[in-house]
Coordinates of C-alpha atoms in Angstrom, one line a residue:
G1 CA -91.4 -73.9 134.6
K2 CA -88.6 -72.1 136.2
A3 CA -86.3 -74.9 134.9
G4 CA -87.2 -74.3 131.3
Q5 CA -86.6 -70.5 131.9
G6 CA -83.2 -71.2 133.7
G7 CA -82.4 -73.6 130.3
R8 CA -83.3 -70.7 128.1
K9 CA -81.4 -68.1 130.3
G10 CA -78.2 -70.4 130.0
K11 CA -78.6 -70.4 126.5
K12 CA -78.8 -67.0 126.0
G13 CA -75.8 -66.1 128.8
A14 CA -73.7 -68.5 126.3
E15 CA -74.6 -67.1 123.1
E16 CA -73.5 -63.4 124.7
A17 CA -70.2 -64.9 125.9
G18 CA -69.9 -66.2 122.6
K19 CA -70.1 -62.9 120.8
G20 CA -67.3 -61.4 123.3
Q21 CA -64.9 -64.2 122.1
K22 CA -65.0 -63.2 118.6
P23 CA -61.4 -62.4 117.2
Q24 CA -60.7 -59.0 116.4
K25 CA -59.7 -58.2 112.9
G26 CA -55.7 -57.8 112.3
K27 CA -55.4 -58.9 116.0
G28 CA -55.6 -62.7 116.1
S29 CA -53.3 -62.7 112.8
K30 CA -50.1 -61.0 114.0
R31 CA -47.3 -62.9 114.4
P32 CA -45.2 -62.7 117.7
A33 CA -42.0 -60.6 117.7
S34 CA -39.6 -63.8 117.6
E35 CA -41.2 -64.9 114.5
D36 CA -40.5 -61.6 112.4
L37 CA -36.8 -61.8 113.1
A38 CA -37.0 -65.2 111.8
S39 CA -38.6 -64.2 108.4
P40 CA -36.2 -64.6 105.4
K41 CA -35.8 -60.8 104.5
K42 CA -35.2 -59.8 108.1
K43 CA -32.6 -62.8 108.5
E44 CA -30.5 -61.3 105.5
K45 CA -30.9 -57.8 106.7
A46 CA -29.7 -58.6 110.2
A47 CA -26.9 -60.8 108.8
R48 CA -25.8 -57.8 106.2
K49 CA -25.6 -55.5 109.2
A50 CA -23.5 -58.1 111.1
D51 CA -21.2 -58.1 108.3
E52 CA -20.8 -54.4 107.9
K53 CA -19.8 -54.4 111.5
A54 CA -17.2 -56.9 111.3
A55 CA -15.7 -55.7 107.8
P56 CA -13.7 -52.9 109.7
A57 CA -12.1 -55.2 112.1
R58 CA -11.5 -58.1 109.3
Q59 CA -9.7 -55.2 107.2
E60 CA -7.8 -54.0 110.4
A61 CA -6.5 -57.6 110.6
S62 CA -5.9 -58.0 107.2
S63 CA -3.6 -54.9 107.0
S64 CA -1.5 -55.9 110.0
G65 CA -1.1 -59.3 108.8
S66 CA 0.1 -58.0 105.3
K67 CA 2.4 -55.5 106.8
A68 CA 3.7 -58.3 109.0
G69 CA 4.3 -60.6 106.2
E70 CA 6.2 -57.4 104.0
S71 CA 8.7 -57.2 106.9
Q72 CA 9.1 -60.8 107.3
A73 CA 9.8 -60.8 103.3
S74 CA 12.4 -58.0 103.7
A75 CA 14.0 -59.5 106.6
A76 CA 14.7 -62.7 104.4
T77 CA 16.7 -60.7 102.1
P78 CA 20.4 -60.3 102.7
D79 CA 20.2 -56.6 101.7
G80 CA 17.2 -55.8 103.7
G81 CA 14.3 -56.0 101.1
K82 CA 16.5 -53.4 98.9
G83 CA 17.3 -56.3 96.3
K84 CA 16.8 -54.2 93.1
K85 CA 19.4 -51.5 94.1
G86 CA 21.6 -54.1 95.8
K87 CA 22.0 -55.7 92.0
A88 CA 22.4 -52.2 90.4
A89 CA 25.0 -51.4 92.6
A90 CA 26.7 -54.6 92.0
K91 CA 27.1 -53.6 88.3
E92 CA 28.7 -50.3 89.2
P93 CA 32.4 -50.2 88.6
A94 CA 35.0 -50.6 91.4
Q95 CA 37.1 -47.5 90.9
S96 CA 36.4 -44.5 93.1
G97 CA 34.8 -41.7 91.6
A98 CA 33.9 -43.4 88.1
Q99 CA 31.0 -42.0 86.1
V100 CA 28.7 -44.1 84.2
Q101 CA 26.4 -43.5 80.9
R102 CA 24.1 -46.4 79.7
F103 CA 22.7 -46.1 76.3
P104 CA 19.4 -48.0 75.2
S105 CA 21.7 -49.5 72.3
G106 CA 23.5 -51.5 75.0
L107 CA 26.5 -49.5 74.8
E108 CA 28.1 -48.3 78.2
I109 CA 30.7 -45.6 78.9
I110 CA 32.4 -45.5 82.5
K111 CA 35.0 -42.7 83.2
T112 CA 37.8 -44.1 85.1
A113 CA 39.9 -41.0 85.3
S114 CA 39.7 -37.3 84.2
G115 CA 42.5 -35.3 82.5
K116 CA 42.8 -31.4 82.9
A117 CA 39.6 -29.4 82.9
G118 CA 40.9 -27.2 80.1
G119 CA 42.4 -29.8 78.0
K120 CA 41.7 -30.6 74.4
L121 CA 38.1 -31.9 73.2
A122 CA 37.3 -34.7 71.4
A123 CA 34.8 -33.3 68.9
P124 CA 33.3 -34.6 65.9
G125 CA 35.9 -33.8 62.5
K126 CA 38.9 -33.7 65.1
R127 CA 41.7 -36.2 64.6
V128 CA 42.0 -37.9 68.2
F129 CA 44.9 -40.2 69.3
C130 CA 44.5 -43.0 71.8
H131 CA 46.0 -45.5 73.5
Y132 CA 43.7 -48.6 74.3
V133 CA 43.2 -52.5 75.4
G134 CA 40.4 -54.2 73.8
R135 CA 39.0 -57.5 75.3
L136 CA 36.1 -59.7 74.7
K137 CA 33.6 -59.4 77.2
K138 CA 32.7 -62.9 77.5
T139 CA 35.9 -64.4 78.0
G140 CA 38.0 -61.3 79.2
K141 CA 40.9 -62.4 76.3
I142 CA 42.6 -59.2 75.0
F143 CA 42.2 -59.4 71.0
D144 CA 44.1 -56.2 70.4
K145 CA 46.0 -53.1 71.9
T146 CA 48.1 -50.3 71.4
K147 CA 52.1 -50.4 71.9
N148 CA 54.4 -47.6 71.9
K149 CA 52.5 -45.5 69.2
P150 CA 49.0 -44.3 70.0
F151 CA 46.1 -45.3 67.2
S152 CA 44.6 -42.3 65.6
F153 CA 41.8 -41.6 63.5
R154 CA 38.8 -38.6 62.5
L155 CA 36.0 -38.8 64.8
G156 CA 32.5 -39.1 63.8
V157 CA 32.9 -39.6 60.0
G158 CA 32.7 -43.5 60.1
E159 CA 36.4 -44.3 60.0
V160 CA 36.2 -46.4 63.2
I161 CA 33.2 -48.7 64.5
Q162 CA 30.2 -46.8 65.6
G163 CA 30.7 -47.6 69.4
W164 CA 34.3 -45.7 69.1
D165 CA 32.7 -42.7 67.3
I166 CA 30.1 -42.5 70.3
G167 CA 32.3 -43.7 73.1
I168 CA 35.3 -41.3 72.5
K169 CA 33.1 -38.2 71.6
G170 CA 33.4 -35.6 74.5
M171 CA 36.5 -37.0 76.1
R172 CA 39.6 -34.5 76.9
V173 CA 43.3 -35.0 76.8
G174 CA 44.3 -36.9 79.7
D175 CA 40.7 -38.5 80.4
K176 CA 40.1 -42.3 80.7
R177 CA 37.3 -44.4 79.8
R178 CA 36.2 -48.1 79.6
I179 CA 33.7 -48.4 76.6
T180 CA 31.4 -51.4 76.2
I181 CA 30.2 -51.8 72.8
P182 CA 27.2 -54.3 71.9
P183 CA 27.7 -56.1 68.8
K184 CA 25.5 -54.0 66.8
L185 CA 27.7 -51.3 67.2
G186 CA 30.8 -53.3 66.9
Y187 CA 31.2 -56.0 64.0
G188 CA 27.8 -57.6 64.3
D189 CA 27.5 -61.0 63.1
K190 CA 30.8 -61.1 61.2
T191 CA 33.9 -62.6 62.4
T192 CA 36.8 -60.1 62.4
G193 CA 40.2 -61.5 63.0
P194 CA 40.5 -62.9 66.6
I195 CA 37.0 -61.4 67.3
P196 CA 34.2 -63.7 66.8
K197 CA 30.7 -63.0 65.5
N198 CA 28.2 -61.1 67.7
S199 CA 30.7 -60.3 70.4
T200 CA 30.5 -57.7 72.9
L201 CA 33.7 -55.8 73.3
V202 CA 35.3 -53.8 76.1
F203 CA 37.8 -51.3 75.7
D204 CA 39.9 -49.5 78.0
V205 CA 40.8 -46.2 76.2
E206 CA 43.3 -43.2 77.1
L207 CA 43.0 -40.1 75.0
V208 CA 46.6 -38.5 74.7
D209 CA 46.0 -35.9 72.0
V210 CA 43.3 -34.1 69.7
R211 CA 44.3 -32.2 66.6

């Protein structure tokens, strides 16, 4: 009888013990912290944060690298990175104190010498008297020049090529200019005497009188 009672008590104790071991809602299904970090969304978020932290360092490194590249490129040019300015300077006339005017048409006027400040002015409608030497820009060959007597014409009325009307205007007696005239302001696509068609012309001109 006692053995039977002991068996029943053991069974009842086991059932009570079993009740105490039931999992509580939510607690048993909770993931460990390590598994939470390993989830795809959290991994992506963590990677984004890491990228944001690293970005400033990358930008700084990139900036310093590009500056170093620029300084190396500058040092590699003969003029220390001033290539464009160097090229422009090379086109300037050799004469000291020369003044240069360049026009969209391609006409170029270089003032190589100045006459008296109050000298007579070459203005449209006036008759001007000039000594000149004309050359072909391509070859440097002289095709025409004055000798003892100056060449004269009325300025601005179409007696000469357009390049002359523009290039002589504003000169004072005693002034000297080098006038480079493109074909469209010269003789164009027509051969004229010793001047081939489509020639750029260079005239060294001195204004000797205005009437």
